[in-house]
Short mmCIF file of C-alpha atoms and ligand atoms in Angstrom, two decimals:
data_model
loop_
_atom_site.label_atom_id
_atom_site.label_comp_id
_atom_site.label_asym_id
_atom_site.label_seq_id
_atom_site.Cartn_x
_atom_site.Cartn_y
_atom_site.Cartn_z
CA MET Z 1 -0.03 0.02 0.16
CA SER Z 2 1.25 3.62 -0.74
CA ALA Z 3 1.08 6.16 1.85
CA VAL Z 4 -2.10 7.74 0.64
CA ASP Z 5 -3.97 4.73 -0.66
CA SER Z 6 -7.16 6.32 -2.21
CA THR Z 7 -8.63 3.01 -4.09
CA ILE Z 8 -11.73 2.13 -2.10
CA ARG Z 9 -11.24 -1.66 -0.88
CA TYR Z 10 -13.92 -4.33 0.15
CA ASP Z 11 -11.76 -7.09 0.60
CA TRP Z 12 -10.54 -6.23 4.09
CA THR Z 13 -9.16 -8.99 6.23
CA VAL Z 14 -9.38 -8.79 10.19
CA GLU Z 15 -5.65 -8.91 10.04
CA ASP Z 16 -5.27 -6.16 7.32
CA ILE Z 17 -7.52 -3.87 9.77
CA LEU Z 18 -5.82 -4.85 13.14
CA ASP Z 19 -2.22 -4.23 10.91
CA LEU Z 20 -3.30 -0.83 10.71
CA HIS Z 21 -4.94 -0.16 14.16
CA ASN Z 22 -1.76 -1.16 15.73
CA LEU Z 23 0.53 0.76 13.78
CA PRO Z 24 2.94 3.22 15.68
CA LEU Z 25 0.43 6.04 16.61
CA LEU Z 26 1.96 8.64 14.53
CA ASP Z 27 2.10 6.48 11.42
CA LEU Z 28 -1.43 5.47 12.30
CA ILE Z 29 -2.92 9.15 12.41
CA GLY Z 30 -0.46 10.37 9.26
CA ARG Z 31 -1.77 7.63 7.30
CA ALA Z 32 -5.56 8.27 8.11
CA ASN Z 33 -5.17 12.21 7.85
CA ALA Z 34 -3.72 11.44 4.39
CA VAL Z 35 -6.67 9.50 3.35
CA HIS Z 36 -8.99 11.89 4.86
CA ARG Z 37 -7.25 14.92 2.82
CA ALA Z 38 -7.75 13.06 -0.30
CA HIS Z 39 -11.28 12.41 -0.13
CA HIS Z 40 -12.75 15.58 2.06
CA ASP Z 41 -12.51 18.84 3.13
CA PRO Z 42 -10.45 18.72 6.15
CA ASN Z 43 -11.96 21.99 7.55
CA ARG Z 44 -15.66 20.86 7.33
CA VAL Z 45 -17.08 19.11 10.26
CA GLN Z 46 -20.64 18.34 10.13
CA LYS Z 47 -22.83 19.15 13.01
CA ALA Z 48 -25.86 16.50 13.51
CA SER Z 49 -28.55 17.05 16.15
CA LEU Z 50 -29.90 14.10 17.76
CA LEU Z 51 -33.43 13.81 19.54
CA SER Z 52 -35.10 11.10 21.22
CA ILE Z 53 -38.93 10.77 19.78
CA LYS Z 54 -39.75 7.91 21.94
CA THR Z 55 -37.91 7.23 24.96
CA GLY Z 56 -37.43 4.35 27.19
CA GLY Z 57 -39.41 0.84 27.47
CA CYS Z 58 -37.67 -0.65 24.93
CA PRO Z 59 -38.16 -4.52 24.90
CA GLU Z 60 -34.48 -5.46 23.30
CA ASN Z 61 -31.79 -6.08 26.00
CA CYS Z 62 -28.42 -4.24 24.80
CA ALA Z 63 -26.50 -4.08 27.76
CA TYR Z 64 -24.99 -0.49 27.38
CA CYS Z 65 -28.59 1.14 26.55
CA PRO Z 66 -30.46 3.09 29.60
CA GLN Z 67 -33.56 2.82 27.30
CA SER Z 68 -33.96 -0.88 27.64
CA ALA Z 69 -36.97 -1.78 29.69
CA HIS Z 70 -34.71 -5.11 31.09
CA HIS Z 71 -32.78 -2.52 33.13
CA ARG Z 72 -35.12 -1.63 35.73
CA GLU Z 73 -32.82 0.11 38.05
CA VAL Z 74 -32.00 2.81 35.35
CA ASP Z 75 -33.24 6.15 36.35
CA LEU Z 76 -35.41 7.43 33.05
CA THR Z 77 -38.70 8.77 32.58
CA ARG Z 78 -40.37 7.00 29.40
CA ASP Z 79 -41.95 9.21 27.09
CA ARG Z 80 -44.42 8.08 24.43
CA LEU Z 81 -43.77 9.39 20.67
CA MET Z 82 -43.41 13.02 20.15
CA ASP Z 83 -46.08 15.05 18.17
CA PRO Z 84 -44.15 15.95 14.74
CA LYS Z 85 -44.91 19.66 15.12
CA THR Z 86 -42.82 19.91 18.28
CA VAL Z 87 -40.16 17.59 16.83
CA ILE Z 88 -40.01 19.70 13.66
CA GLY Z 89 -39.83 22.81 15.45
CA MET Z 90 -37.00 21.49 17.45
CA ALA Z 91 -35.23 20.32 14.02
CA ALA Z 92 -35.50 24.13 12.82
CA ARG Z 93 -33.86 25.51 16.16
CA ALA Z 94 -31.08 22.98 15.58
CA ARG Z 95 -30.63 24.25 11.91
CA ASP Z 96 -30.75 27.87 13.23
CA ALA Z 97 -27.72 26.70 15.56
CA GLY Z 98 -25.93 25.46 12.72
CA ALA Z 99 -26.86 21.56 12.43
CA GLU Z 100 -27.11 20.44 8.82
CA ARG Z 101 -28.66 16.85 9.87
CA PHE Z 102 -31.42 15.82 12.42
CA CYS Z 103 -31.20 12.42 13.83
CA MET Z 104 -34.26 10.97 15.56
CA GLY Z 105 -34.10 7.98 17.62
CA ALA Z 106 -37.11 5.70 18.99
CA ALA Z 107 -36.57 3.10 21.49
CA TRP Z 108 -38.48 0.43 19.74
CA ARG Z 109 -37.34 -3.07 18.46
CA GLN Z 110 -39.08 -2.80 15.12
CA VAL Z 111 -41.36 -0.62 13.36
CA LYS Z 112 -44.97 -1.24 13.59
CA ASP Z 113 -47.28 0.15 10.93
CA GLY Z 114 -50.02 2.60 11.90
CA ARG Z 115 -50.38 5.96 13.44
CA GLU Z 116 -47.12 5.95 15.13
CA PHE Z 117 -45.15 5.27 12.01
CA ASP Z 118 -47.33 7.64 9.98
CA ALA Z 119 -46.09 10.33 12.50
CA VAL Z 120 -42.59 9.46 12.27
CA LEU Z 121 -43.06 9.99 8.33
CA ASP Z 122 -44.50 13.22 8.82
CA MET Z 123 -41.45 14.11 11.02
CA VAL Z 124 -38.89 13.14 8.23
CA ARG Z 125 -41.09 14.98 5.41
CA GLY Z 126 -40.94 18.13 7.90
CA VAL Z 127 -37.04 17.90 8.50
CA ARG Z 128 -36.55 17.46 4.83
CA ASP Z 129 -38.80 20.99 4.15
CA LEU Z 130 -36.47 22.74 6.33
CA GLY Z 131 -33.43 21.80 4.03
CA MET Z 132 -31.78 19.58 6.40
CA GLU Z 133 -30.70 15.56 6.04
CA ALA Z 134 -32.87 13.29 8.07
CA CYS Z 135 -31.99 10.17 9.73
CA VAL Z 136 -34.20 8.00 12.14
CA THR Z 137 -33.23 4.86 14.03
CA LEU Z 138 -36.46 2.96 14.77
CA GLY Z 139 -35.22 -0.71 15.12
CA MET Z 140 -35.89 -3.46 12.61
CA LEU Z 141 -37.72 -2.54 9.34
CA LYS Z 142 -39.63 -4.27 7.01
CA PRO Z 143 -39.22 -3.54 2.95
CA HIS Z 144 -42.79 -2.03 2.80
CA GLN Z 145 -41.76 0.44 5.81
CA ALA Z 146 -38.00 1.30 4.29
CA GLU Z 147 -39.90 2.08 1.10
CA ARG Z 148 -42.23 4.49 2.85
CA LEU Z 149 -39.37 6.01 4.68
CA ALA Z 150 -37.62 6.51 1.36
CA GLU Z 151 -40.94 8.12 -0.55
CA ALA Z 152 -40.90 10.69 2.55
CA GLY Z 153 -37.13 11.73 1.32
CA LEU Z 154 -35.28 10.12 4.56
CA THR Z 155 -31.59 10.80 3.98
CA ALA Z 156 -30.27 8.08 6.09
CA TYR Z 157 -31.06 5.19 8.33
CA ASN Z 158 -29.31 4.36 11.72
CA HIS Z 159 -28.73 0.78 12.58
CA ASN Z 160 -25.40 0.00 14.48
CA LEU Z 161 -23.81 -3.44 14.55
CA ASP Z 162 -22.33 -2.20 17.83
CA THR Z 163 -19.51 -4.63 17.95
CA SER Z 164 -18.04 -7.83 16.09
CA PRO Z 165 -20.16 -10.72 15.30
CA GLU Z 166 -18.41 -12.87 17.97
CA PHE Z 167 -18.95 -10.52 21.03
CA TYR Z 168 -22.44 -9.51 19.73
CA GLY Z 169 -24.31 -12.28 22.08
CA GLN Z 170 -22.22 -10.93 25.18
CA ILE Z 171 -24.20 -7.56 24.82
CA ILE Z 172 -27.42 -8.46 23.42
CA THR Z 173 -29.55 -11.64 23.17
CA THR Z 174 -33.08 -10.66 22.17
CA ARG Z 175 -31.92 -10.24 18.72
CA THR Z 176 -29.13 -11.52 16.26
CA TYR Z 177 -26.36 -10.36 14.13
CA GLU Z 178 -28.30 -11.82 11.14
CA ASP Z 179 -31.52 -9.74 11.97
CA ARG Z 180 -29.27 -6.58 12.08
CA LEU Z 181 -27.60 -7.27 8.53
CA GLU Z 182 -30.96 -8.08 7.30
CA THR Z 183 -32.26 -4.56 8.21
CA LEU Z 184 -29.40 -2.93 6.85
CA ALA Z 185 -29.57 -4.84 3.37
CA THR Z 186 -33.48 -3.57 3.37
CA VAL Z 187 -32.38 -0.02 3.98
CA ARG Z 188 -29.81 -0.28 1.17
CA ALA Z 189 -32.24 -1.98 -1.14
CA TYR Z 190 -34.58 1.09 -1.02
CA GLY Z 191 -31.83 3.67 -1.53
CA ILE Z 192 -31.56 5.21 1.64
CA ASP Z 193 -27.98 5.69 2.88
CA LEU Z 194 -26.72 3.51 5.78
CA CYS Z 195 -25.84 5.01 9.26
CA CYS Z 196 -24.01 2.00 10.68
CA GLY Z 197 -21.25 1.83 13.54
CA GLY Z 198 -20.44 0.78 16.89
CA ILE Z 199 -19.32 1.50 20.38
CA ILE Z 200 -16.02 0.74 21.91
CA GLY Z 201 -15.39 0.42 25.62
CA MET Z 202 -17.82 -2.45 26.43
CA GLY Z 203 -15.06 -5.07 27.40
CA GLU Z 204 -14.50 -6.04 23.77
CA THR Z 205 -11.07 -6.87 22.30
CA VAL Z 206 -9.28 -4.76 19.73
CA ARG Z 207 -9.89 -7.96 17.45
CA ASP Z 208 -13.60 -7.13 17.81
CA ARG Z 209 -13.24 -3.56 16.80
CA ALA Z 210 -11.31 -4.66 13.85
CA ALA Z 211 -13.97 -7.76 13.12
CA MET Z 212 -16.70 -4.97 13.35
CA LEU Z 213 -14.86 -2.73 11.07
CA GLN Z 214 -14.26 -5.62 8.77
CA VAL Z 215 -18.07 -6.30 8.50
CA LEU Z 216 -18.89 -2.89 7.56
CA ALA Z 217 -15.79 -2.38 5.05
CA ARG Z 218 -16.64 -5.54 3.36
CA MET Z 219 -20.28 -4.19 2.37
CA GLU Z 220 -20.26 -2.73 -0.95
CA PRO Z 221 -20.77 0.01 -0.97
CA HIS Z 222 -19.64 1.20 2.18
CA PRO Z 223 -21.76 2.71 4.76
CA GLU Z 224 -22.16 6.41 4.17
CA SER Z 225 -22.05 7.34 7.53
CA VAL Z 226 -20.11 5.42 10.56
CA PRO Z 227 -20.66 6.53 13.76
CA ILE Z 228 -18.22 5.87 16.31
CA ASN Z 229 -19.49 5.63 20.05
CA ALA Z 230 -17.49 5.47 23.31
CA LEU Z 231 -19.44 3.56 26.07
CA VAL Z 232 -21.37 6.21 28.19
CA PRO Z 233 -21.79 3.94 31.24
CA VAL Z 234 -25.08 4.57 32.52
CA ALA Z 235 -26.17 3.80 36.50
CA GLY Z 236 -28.74 0.75 36.22
CA THR Z 237 -27.18 -0.73 33.21
CA PRO Z 238 -25.16 -3.94 33.03
CA LEU Z 239 -22.00 -1.95 31.66
CA ALA Z 240 -22.34 0.80 34.14
CA GLY Z 241 -19.42 -0.31 35.92
CA GLN Z 242 -17.15 -0.41 32.72
CA PRO Z 243 -13.78 1.49 32.92
CA PRO Z 244 -13.36 4.04 30.71
CA ILE Z 245 -11.30 3.67 27.56
CA ASP Z 246 -7.79 5.50 27.12
CA PRO Z 247 -9.01 8.20 25.07
CA LEU Z 248 -6.18 7.27 22.41
CA GLU Z 249 -8.10 4.21 21.85
CA LEU Z 250 -10.94 6.26 20.41
CA VAL Z 251 -8.35 7.93 18.23
CA ARG Z 252 -7.26 4.74 16.70
CA MET Z 253 -10.66 3.44 16.18
CA VAL Z 254 -11.39 6.51 14.31
CA ALA Z 255 -8.38 6.48 12.07
CA THR Z 256 -8.71 3.18 11.16
CA THR Z 257 -12.43 3.53 10.37
CA ARG Z 258 -10.94 6.57 8.01
CA ILE Z 259 -8.73 4.29 6.65
CA VAL Z 260 -10.82 1.57 5.84
CA MET Z 261 -13.78 3.24 4.45
CA PRO Z 262 -12.26 6.47 3.01
CA MET Z 263 -15.48 7.87 1.65
CA ALA Z 264 -17.60 7.74 4.67
CA THR Z 265 -18.53 10.42 7.06
CA VAL Z 266 -17.14 9.15 10.40
CA ARG Z 267 -19.02 10.44 13.43
CA LEU Z 268 -17.41 11.07 16.60
CA SER Z 269 -20.63 10.34 18.59
CA ALA Z 270 -21.35 9.19 22.01
CA GLY Z 271 -18.65 9.61 24.67
CA ARG Z 272 -17.24 13.13 23.52
CA SER Z 273 -18.39 14.85 26.65
CA GLY Z 274 -15.36 12.72 28.59
CA LEU Z 275 -12.95 14.24 25.88
CA THR Z 276 -10.61 17.23 26.22
CA ARG Z 277 -10.90 19.37 23.18
CA GLU Z 278 -7.49 18.44 22.15
CA THR Z 279 -8.54 14.77 21.99
CA GLN Z 280 -11.28 15.89 20.01
CA ILE Z 281 -9.30 17.63 17.60
CA LEU Z 282 -6.88 14.82 17.44
CA CYS Z 283 -9.89 12.44 16.61
CA LEU Z 284 -10.66 15.01 13.52
CA VAL Z 285 -6.93 15.02 12.65
CA ALA Z 286 -7.61 11.20 12.45
CA GLY Z 287 -10.41 11.42 10.10
CA ALA Z 288 -13.69 11.90 11.89
CA ASN Z 289 -15.73 14.58 10.38
CA SER Z 290 -18.99 14.97 12.30
CA VAL Z 291 -20.14 15.58 15.69
CA PHE Z 292 -23.55 15.22 17.25
CA TYR Z 293 -24.26 18.72 18.37
CA GLY Z 294 -26.13 19.99 21.29
CA ASP Z 295 -26.75 19.34 25.02
CA THR Z 296 -27.89 16.09 24.83
CA LEU Z 297 -27.66 12.93 22.68
CA LEU Z 298 -30.57 10.73 23.04
CA THR Z 299 -30.85 10.41 27.01
CA THR Z 300 -27.25 11.18 28.22
CA PRO Z 301 -25.54 14.38 28.20
CA ASN Z 302 -23.28 15.46 25.36
CA ALA Z 303 -20.30 18.01 25.27
CA GLY Z 304 -22.05 21.19 25.99
CA ILE Z 305 -22.81 23.77 23.68
CA GLY Z 306 -20.48 26.08 25.54
CA GLU Z 307 -17.47 23.36 25.07
CA ASP Z 308 -18.42 23.08 21.47
CA ALA Z 309 -18.09 26.63 20.79
CA ALA Z 310 -14.50 26.50 21.94
CA LEU Z 311 -13.86 23.58 19.99
CA PHE Z 312 -15.36 25.04 16.70
CA ALA Z 313 -13.46 28.39 17.39
CA ALA Z 314 -10.27 26.85 18.05
CA LEU Z 315 -10.67 24.86 14.55
CA GLY Z 316 -11.71 28.64 13.09
CA GLN Z 317 -14.47 26.79 11.57
CA CYS Z 318 -17.95 28.02 11.49
CA GLU Z 319 -20.92 26.07 9.86
CA ARG Z 320 -20.34 23.45 7.01
CA ALA Z 321 -21.64 25.09 3.53
CA ALA Z 322 -24.69 23.83 2.77
CA GLU Z 323 -24.59 20.89 0.23
CA PRO Z 324 -27.20 18.73 -1.67
CA VAL Z 325 -28.21 15.88 0.10
CA SER Z 326 -27.50 12.67 -0.93
CA ALA Z 327 -28.70 11.83 -4.46
CA GLN Z 328 -30.72 9.00 -3.16
CA ALA Z 329 -32.51 11.13 -1.13
CA SER Z 330 -33.20 13.88 -3.45
CA ALA Z 331 -34.50 11.38 -6.10
CA ALA Z 332 -36.91 9.77 -3.78
N1 LIG Q 1 -33.90 1.16 19.08
C1 LIG Q 1 -32.77 1.43 17.96
C2 LIG Q 1 -31.60 0.79 17.78
O1 LIG Q 1 -31.06 0.11 18.67
O2 LIG Q 1 -31.25 0.59 16.71
C3 LIG Q 1 -32.48 3.02 17.97
C4 LIG Q 1 -31.94 3.43 19.03
S1 LIG Q 1 -30.39 2.93 19.93
C5 LIG Q 1 -30.22 4.12 21.40
C6 LIG Q 1 -28.95 3.69 18.75
C7 LIG Q 1 -27.46 3.54 19.01
O3 LIG Q 1 -27.01 4.24 20.10
C8 LIG Q 1 -27.21 2.03 19.36
O4 LIG Q 1 -26.89 1.16 18.39
C9 LIG Q 1 -26.10 2.18 20.11
O5 LIG Q 1 -25.11 1.92 18.97
C10 LIG Q 1 -25.80 3.75 20.61
N2 LIG Q 1 -26.13 3.54 22.14
C11 LIG Q 1 -27.22 3.68 22.88
N3 LIG Q 1 -26.65 3.57 24.01
C12 LIG Q 1 -25.26 3.95 24.37
C13 LIG Q 1 -24.63 4.19 25.27
N4 LIG Q 1 -24.84 4.27 26.58
N5 LIG Q 1 -23.03 4.39 25.11
C14 LIG Q 1 -22.73 4.73 23.77
N6 LIG Q 1 -23.54 4.44 22.93
C15 LIG Q 1 -24.77 3.75 23.02
C1 LIG Q 2 -25.23 6.53 17.63
O1 LIG Q 2 -24.51 5.92 16.95
N1 LIG Q 2 -24.94 7.16 18.35
C2 LIG Q 2 -26.35 8.08 18.49
C3 LIG Q 2 -26.93 7.95 17.62
N2 LIG Q 2 -26.16 7.08 16.68
C4 LIG Q 2 -28.43 7.43 17.27
C5 LIG Q 2 -26.77 7.59 19.88
C6 LIG Q 2 -25.95 7.88 21.35
C7 LIG Q 2 -26.74 7.33 22.46
C8 LIG Q 2 -26.13 7.39 23.58
C9 LIG Q 2 -26.93 6.91 24.71
C10 LIG Q 2 -28.03 8.10 25.03
O2 LIG Q 2 -28.13 9.25 25.01
O3 LIG Q 2 -29.16 7.64 25.25
FE1 LIG Q 3 -33.75 -0.59 22.36
FE2 LIG Q 3 -32.11 0.41 20.83
FE3 LIG Q 3 -31.59 0.89 23.34
FE4 LIG Q 3 -31.16 -1.62 22.03
S1 LIG Q 3 -30.32 0.45 21.63
S2 LIG Q 3 -32.29 -1.02 24.06
S3 LIG Q 3 -32.79 -1.60 20.73
S4 LIG Q 3 -33.50 1.68 22.19
#
């Protein structure tokens, strides 16, 4: 491989990815930065805003998640599906604060047809009418539901693999890796961009991280968007006592993600509130080009707006210029 390998590969092995991940840190960051600069404007960092449109009471048992109904000790107020008008109003405020993408999450195992799904479609249409990218994460989807989301103009569907196929069963037992892959294929079949990534810091090995990246990087095309989360340990969840990761592990993960999926938007996602401004900048040098912006993620605190103002001021960057949303979404 040359220093700047700009060819897009779909044949990554876990060993290839591990070799990259375990390079001397400065080599790894240098390689990732070169790939990043070959494919993206390095001064542009997309701000995405997140909203939990339906909170808690989820029948899945994801060990990291405060919204699972299985984790009864979590201090979380459940909330029914929000009203589309309120959601669209919040999206407008996020846009005015500089967000280009609005991501809506519902604590559902799967989408059910009916009034609630119709309301989500209204939310998608409303967000798109504001000129923003719209992303939703609603759990498992059937083909006719993906079709309706595409018709509503949805830009991207978030559905994370979270970790390797091997480690998955330690984290979630109410669904399989195969279920996840099936929904991803359904989303792709209807021309909706994929937003698919994972979490580090759940007790997985570095090989598990590389194995998850391999699954993503073997998809053809690669997911357009890859969120990399650091576990936010929440009291009352089985992973509450996980020790925090060394922030440089996140830098390595981001850099490796950038190298294996050169075109993707790599999102520095949950876990940013525990990072210094300088570590976050290191992640941006290593190829991250989006952050979630706003005081809360879905249910947990995000990096504060004030801290983010300091981050963006240091970058000398204001908003990413408005650009056309994905071809698929505008065609839908
Ligand atoms: N129910 C839908 C699903 O799981 O696809 C959507 C909502 S779910 C909260 C979206 C993603 O948030 C999860 O896939 C997981 O990667 C991430 N997430 C949830 N809780 C987290 C935590 N405590 N720390 C880091 N990431 C978390
Ligand atoms: C993703 O990968 N991370 C975001 C978004 N996709 C939906 C969610 C992070 C949630 C963190 C825990 C919480 O706030 O509930
Ligand atoms: Fe439910 Fe999603 Fe949380 Fe899992 S991650 S418990 S599916 S809301």
